[in-house]
mmCIF file of C-alpha atoms in Angstrom:
data_model
loop_
_atom_site.group_PDB
_atom_site.id
_atom_site.type_symbol
_atom_site.label_atom_id
_atom_site.label_comp_id
_atom_site.label_asym_id
_atom_site.label_seq_id
_atom_site.Cartn_x
_atom_site.Cartn_y
_atom_site.Cartn_z
ATOM 1 C CA GLY A 1 0.000 0.000 0.000
ATOM 2 C CA GLU A 2 0.851 3.668 -0.066
ATOM 3 C CA ASN A 3 3.529 4.995 2.261
ATOM 4 C CA VAL A 4 4.155 8.696 2.831
ATOM 5 C CA GLU A 5 7.335 10.040 4.388
ATOM 6 C CA GLN A 6 7.496 13.631 5.615
ATOM 7 C CA HIS A 7 10.510 15.792 6.477
ATOM 8 C CA PRO A 8 11.550 17.540 8.591
ATOM 9 C CA SER A 9 9.784 16.476 11.753
ATOM 10 C CA THR A 10 10.333 19.927 13.268
ATOM 11 C CA LEU A 11 11.131 23.216 11.619
ATOM 12 C CA SER A 12 11.907 26.555 13.258
ATOM 13 C CA VAL A 13 11.995 29.723 11.181
ATOM 14 C CA GLN A 14 12.192 33.408 11.901
ATOM 15 C CA GLU A 15 9.091 35.444 11.232
ATOM 16 C CA GLY A 16 9.126 36.635 7.645
ATOM 17 C CA ASP A 17 11.285 33.780 6.401
ATOM 18 C CA SER A 18 10.068 30.966 4.161
ATOM 19 C CA ALA A 19 9.337 27.400 5.271
ATOM 20 C CA VAL A 20 9.452 24.289 3.125
ATOM 21 C CA ILE A 21 8.126 20.861 4.085
ATOM 22 C CA LYS A 22 8.731 17.858 1.842
ATOM 23 C CA CYS A 23 6.906 14.571 1.378
ATOM 24 C CA THR A 24 7.618 11.513 -0.692
ATOM 25 C CA TYR A 25 5.119 8.837 -1.623
ATOM 26 C CA SER A 26 5.586 5.268 -2.744
ATOM 27 C CA ASP A 27 2.642 4.462 -5.032
ATOM 28 C CA SER A 28 3.027 5.988 -8.467
ATOM 29 C CA ALA A 29 -0.732 5.618 -8.975
ATOM 30 C CA SER A 30 -1.437 8.225 -6.277
ATOM 31 C CA ASN A 31 -3.039 11.277 -7.818
ATOM 32 C CA TYR A 32 -4.312 13.464 -4.986
ATOM 33 C CA PHE A 33 -2.084 15.291 -2.474
ATOM 34 C CA PRO A 34 -3.598 17.492 0.248
ATOM 35 C CA TRP A 35 -1.936 19.404 3.059
ATOM 36 C CA TYR A 36 -3.550 19.846 6.461
ATOM 37 C CA LYS A 37 -2.739 22.267 9.262
ATOM 38 C CA GLN A 38 -3.483 21.305 12.842
ATOM 39 C CA GLU A 39 -3.130 23.876 15.580
ATOM 40 C CA LEU A 40 -2.661 22.673 19.123
ATOM 41 C CA GLY A 41 -5.854 21.057 20.407
ATOM 42 C CA LYS A 42 -7.730 21.786 17.190
ATOM 43 C CA ARG A 43 -9.014 19.721 14.299
ATOM 44 C CA PRO A 44 -6.928 19.283 11.122
ATOM 45 C CA GLN A 45 -7.922 21.765 8.415
ATOM 46 C CA LEU A 46 -7.252 21.512 4.717
ATOM 47 C CA ILE A 47 -5.049 24.377 3.551
ATOM 48 C CA ILE A 48 -4.235 23.387 -0.003
ATOM 49 C CA ASP A 49 -4.386 20.361 -2.266
ATOM 50 C CA ILE A 50 -3.115 19.372 -5.682
ATOM 51 C CA ARG A 51 -3.923 16.713 -8.213
ATOM 52 C CA SER A 52 -1.363 14.855 -10.269
ATOM 53 C CA ASN A 53 -2.232 16.668 -13.489
ATOM 54 C CA VAL A 54 -0.952 19.931 -11.996
ATOM 55 C CA GLY A 55 2.663 20.712 -11.172
ATOM 56 C CA GLU A 56 2.138 23.679 -8.873
ATOM 57 C CA LYS A 57 -0.670 25.461 -7.070
ATOM 58 C CA LYS A 58 -0.625 28.690 -5.103
ATOM 59 C CA ASP A 59 -2.959 30.291 -2.617
ATOM 60 C CA GLN A 60 -1.662 33.592 -1.271
ATOM 61 C CA ARG A 61 1.409 32.760 0.877
ATOM 62 C CA ILE A 62 1.044 29.012 0.436
ATOM 63 C CA ALA A 63 2.113 26.918 -2.521
ATOM 64 C CA VAL A 64 2.444 23.230 -3.247
ATOM 65 C CA THR A 65 4.687 21.702 -5.887
ATOM 66 C CA LEU A 66 4.525 18.170 -7.231
ATOM 67 C CA ASN A 67 7.216 16.122 -8.969
ATOM 68 C CA LYS A 68 5.552 12.959 -10.231
ATOM 69 C CA THR A 69 8.752 11.499 -11.623
ATOM 70 C CA ALA A 70 10.502 11.699 -8.274
ATOM 71 C CA LYS A 71 7.265 10.997 -6.388
ATOM 72 C CA HIS A 72 7.578 13.915 -4.044
ATOM 73 C CA PHE A 73 5.627 17.054 -3.243
ATOM 74 C CA SER A 74 6.365 20.056 -1.095
ATOM 75 C CA LEU A 75 4.574 22.761 0.845
ATOM 76 C CA HIS A 76 6.026 26.259 0.651
ATOM 77 C CA ILE A 77 4.999 29.000 3.059
ATOM 78 C CA THR A 78 6.373 32.457 2.364
ATOM 79 C CA GLU A 79 6.533 35.440 4.715
ATOM 80 C CA THR A 80 5.811 33.248 7.706
ATOM 81 C CA GLN A 81 3.833 34.681 10.603
ATOM 82 C CA PRO A 82 3.444 33.486 14.198
ATOM 83 C CA GLU A 83 -0.044 32.194 13.392
ATOM 84 C CA ASP A 84 1.522 29.768 10.916
ATOM 85 C CA SER A 85 2.908 27.842 13.897
ATOM 86 C CA ALA A 86 1.186 24.451 13.880
ATOM 87 C CA VAL A 87 1.618 20.840 12.851
ATOM 88 C CA TYR A 88 1.405 20.289 9.112
ATOM 89 C CA PHE A 89 0.454 16.936 7.596
ATOM 90 C CA CYS A 90 0.835 15.890 4.000
ATOM 91 C CA ALA A 91 -1.226 13.044 2.566
ATOM 92 C CA ALA A 92 -1.569 11.049 -0.616
ATOM 93 C CA SER A 93 -4.221 8.890 -2.168
ATOM 94 C CA ILE A 94 -5.420 7.280 -5.312
ATOM 95 C CA TYR A 95 -8.697 8.891 -6.313
ATOM 96 C CA GLY A 96 -11.527 7.449 -4.278
ATOM 97 C CA ASN A 97 -9.246 5.480 -1.974
ATOM 98 C CA LYS A 98 -8.118 6.213 1.535
ATOM 99 C CA LEU A 99 -5.852 9.094 2.399
ATOM 100 C CA VAL A 100 -2.498 8.085 3.847
ATOM 101 C CA PHE A 101 -0.964 10.788 6.029
ATOM 102 C CA GLY A 102 2.644 11.649 6.659
ATOM 103 C CA ALA A 103 4.019 11.771 10.189
ATOM 104 C CA GLY A 104 3.653 15.537 10.477
ATOM 105 C CA THR A 105 5.960 18.543 10.772
ATOM 106 C CA ILE A 106 5.914 20.870 13.762
ATOM 107 C CA LEU A 107 6.479 24.382 12.432
ATOM 108 C CA ARG A 108 7.539 27.073 14.882
ATOM 109 C CA VAL A 109 7.673 30.659 13.706
ATOM 110 C CA LYS A 110 9.765 32.803 16.023
ATOM 111 C CA SER A 111 8.928 36.477 16.295
ATOM 112 C CA SER B 1 -17.447 23.286 3.407
ATOM 113 C CA ALA B 2 -19.804 21.441 5.718
ATOM 114 C CA VAL B 3 -19.438 21.357 9.496
ATOM 115 C CA ILE B 4 -19.133 18.259 11.677
ATOM 116 C CA SER B 5 -20.217 18.281 15.298
ATOM 117 C CA GLN B 6 -18.547 15.569 17.331
ATOM 118 C CA LYS B 7 -19.241 14.510 20.897
ATOM 119 C CA PRO B 8 -18.120 13.920 23.513
ATOM 120 C CA SER B 9 -15.091 16.179 23.240
ATOM 121 C CA ARG B 10 -13.291 14.180 25.903
ATOM 122 C CA ASP B 11 -13.905 11.362 28.315
ATOM 123 C CA ILE B 12 -12.098 9.375 30.947
ATOM 124 C CA CYS B 13 -13.173 5.745 31.012
ATOM 125 C CA GLN B 14 -12.459 2.645 33.003
ATOM 126 C CA ARG B 15 -10.783 -0.378 31.524
ATOM 127 C CA GLY B 16 -13.277 -2.879 30.088
ATOM 128 C CA THR B 17 -16.039 -0.376 29.400
ATOM 129 C CA SER B 18 -17.221 0.999 26.050
ATOM 130 C CA LEU B 19 -17.638 4.522 24.707
ATOM 131 C CA THR B 20 -19.724 5.643 21.756
ATOM 132 C CA ILE B 21 -18.651 8.735 19.819
ATOM 133 C CA GLN B 22 -21.180 10.580 17.714
ATOM 134 C CA CYS B 23 -20.694 12.728 14.626
ATOM 135 C CA GLN B 24 -23.327 14.887 13.017
ATOM 136 C CA VAL B 25 -22.754 16.607 9.674
ATOM 137 C CA ASP B 26 -24.785 19.660 8.704
ATOM 138 C CA SER B 27 -25.275 18.365 5.170
ATOM 139 C CA GLN B 28 -25.660 15.000 3.490
ATOM 140 C CA VAL B 29 -22.403 13.200 2.733
ATOM 141 C CA THR B 30 -21.841 9.864 1.074
ATOM 142 C CA MET B 31 -18.699 8.791 2.878
ATOM 143 C CA MET B 32 -17.618 9.318 6.456
ATOM 144 C CA PHE B 33 -14.266 8.294 7.858
ATOM 145 C CA TRP B 34 -13.057 7.543 11.356
ATOM 146 C CA TYR B 35 -9.428 8.273 12.263
ATOM 147 C CA ARG B 36 -7.301 7.739 15.342
ATOM 148 C CA GLN B 37 -4.564 10.145 16.326
ATOM 149 C CA GLN B 38 -2.318 9.037 19.140
ATOM 150 C CA PRO B 39 -0.535 11.771 21.111
ATOM 151 C CA GLY B 40 1.963 13.577 18.926
ATOM 152 C CA GLN B 41 1.344 11.187 16.056
ATOM 153 C CA SER B 42 -0.214 11.207 12.625
ATOM 154 C CA LEU B 43 -3.742 10.263 11.611
ATOM 155 C CA THR B 44 -4.519 6.591 11.051
ATOM 156 C CA LEU B 45 -7.695 5.536 9.272
ATOM 157 C CA ILE B 46 -9.816 3.120 11.276
ATOM 158 C CA ALA B 47 -12.688 2.599 8.872
ATOM 159 C CA THR B 48 -14.843 4.079 6.144
ATOM 160 C CA ALA B 49 -18.571 4.293 6.865
ATOM 161 C CA ASN B 50 -21.038 4.359 3.995
ATOM 162 C CA GLN B 51 -24.757 4.712 4.504
ATOM 163 C CA GLY B 52 -26.638 1.503 3.880
ATOM 164 C CA SER B 53 -23.663 -0.831 4.000
ATOM 165 C CA GLU B 54 -21.229 -2.223 6.515
ATOM 166 C CA ALA B 55 -18.188 -0.185 7.340
ATOM 167 C CA THR B 56 -14.893 -1.059 5.689
ATOM 168 C CA TYR B 57 -12.109 -1.537 8.226
ATOM 169 C CA GLU B 58 -8.403 -0.979 7.718
ATOM 170 C CA SER B 59 -5.769 -3.516 8.593
ATOM 171 C CA GLY B 60 -5.381 -3.761 12.344
ATOM 172 C CA PHE B 61 -8.918 -2.628 13.141
ATOM 173 C CA VAL B 62 -11.852 -5.004 13.594
ATOM 174 C CA ILE B 63 -15.584 -4.569 13.842
ATOM 175 C CA ASP B 64 -15.873 -6.246 17.238
ATOM 176 C CA LYS B 65 -13.531 -3.672 18.746
ATOM 177 C CA PHE B 66 -14.725 -0.617 16.781
ATOM 178 C CA PRO B 67 -18.349 -1.114 15.709
ATOM 179 C CA ILE B 68 -19.631 1.686 13.507
ATOM 180 C CA SER B 69 -23.144 2.752 12.644
ATOM 181 C CA ARG B 70 -24.219 4.926 9.712
ATOM 182 C CA PRO B 71 -28.002 5.155 9.872
ATOM 183 C CA ASN B 72 -28.334 8.079 7.440
ATOM 184 C CA LEU B 73 -26.347 10.502 5.303
ATOM 185 C CA THR B 74 -25.638 12.983 8.115
ATOM 186 C CA PHE B 75 -24.787 10.845 11.139
ATOM 187 C CA SER B 76 -22.346 8.181 12.269
ATOM 188 C CA THR B 77 -21.159 6.635 15.510
ATOM 189 C CA LEU B 78 -17.977 4.844 16.476
ATOM 190 C CA THR B 79 -17.886 2.663 19.567
ATOM 191 C CA VAL B 80 -14.629 1.777 21.267
ATOM 192 C CA SER B 81 -15.385 -1.522 22.980
ATOM 193 C CA ASN B 82 -13.811 -3.284 25.935
ATOM 194 C CA MET B 83 -11.332 -0.464 26.333
ATOM 195 C CA SER B 84 -7.766 -0.783 27.538
ATOM 196 C CA PRO B 85 -5.183 1.942 28.227
ATOM 197 C CA GLU B 86 -3.793 1.347 24.715
ATOM 198 C CA ASP B 87 -7.024 2.799 23.325
ATOM 199 C CA SER B 88 -6.218 6.195 24.843
ATOM 200 C CA SER B 89 -6.101 8.480 21.850
ATOM 201 C CA ILE B 90 -7.914 11.186 19.951
ATOM 202 C CA TYR B 91 -10.655 9.882 17.677
ATOM 203 C CA LEU B 92 -11.707 12.029 14.737
ATOM 204 C CA CYS B 93 -14.526 11.668 12.290
ATOM 205 C CA SER B 94 -14.308 13.226 8.869
ATOM 206 C CA ALA B 95 -16.298 13.562 5.695
ATOM 207 C CA SER B 96 -16.256 15.135 2.284
ATOM 208 C CA ASP B 97 -19.091 16.747 0.407
ATOM 209 C CA ARG B 98 -17.420 15.598 -2.823
ATOM 210 C CA GLY B 99 -18.520 11.989 -2.439
ATOM 211 C CA THR B 100 -14.869 10.957 -2.304
ATOM 212 C CA ASN B 101 -11.936 11.260 0.055
ATOM 213 C CA GLU B 102 -10.994 14.645 -1.372
ATOM 214 C CA LYS B 103 -11.198 17.852 0.604
ATOM 215 C CA LEU B 104 -11.934 16.085 3.862
ATOM 216 C CA PHE B 105 -13.134 18.166 6.767
ATOM 217 C CA PHE B 106 -12.877 16.938 10.323
ATOM 218 C CA GLY B 107 -14.833 16.911 13.525
ATOM 219 C CA SER B 108 -13.278 18.508 16.583
ATOM 220 C CA GLY B 109 -12.160 15.152 17.950
ATOM 221 C CA THR B 110 -12.787 13.062 21.052
ATOM 222 C CA GLN B 111 -9.910 12.807 23.479
ATOM 223 C CA LEU B 112 -10.239 9.451 25.196
ATOM 224 C CA SER B 113 -8.277 8.433 28.283
ATOM 225 C CA VAL B 114 -8.618 4.876 29.581
ATOM 226 C CA LEU B 115 -7.541 4.169 33.148
#
């Protein structure tokens, strides 16, 4: 089955800097890649997602890139702010099948 | 996106007892999913609950331990049966209004502690 690896496990950045979180997946048939943000004690919330027919997607300060050949995708956050501090999870799935989540990245934005 | 109300938000239970978690969605959804999130860990899918059919369980999870009901398109329950301390975790329900596993939204979670 699908396996998703996520790096780094923790990431500290200075406010205003960029943050990049990377995930690799094992099943080349996977075609849907969402990113979730989970603040402490809160529910996971979808922040951005991408399908395999798209190489990059942006939403304000957040972007996701996908390299199907290498089977990896990344989350990019620019101009980080303290409220970006949270745990971020990547996930992968084949359309209609279960989502497999990465282990998560704790992002700390220092002001 | 739709909103899921989940209850209870937390509970402390005795070993050997059972707890039923309820999730109510404010719109009709085809598929609902139950996840477990152990402290500081990722989300692991327990089962997929479709209305009108038996739930589909993932490897390592069985119906006798985690019975699920899905009586209609807006409601589902997960029961954690014969609990042990190893069942202490956060349980989350989720759903999508896309009829697939895309763009999942989550309930607020049930933090379960088993003594």
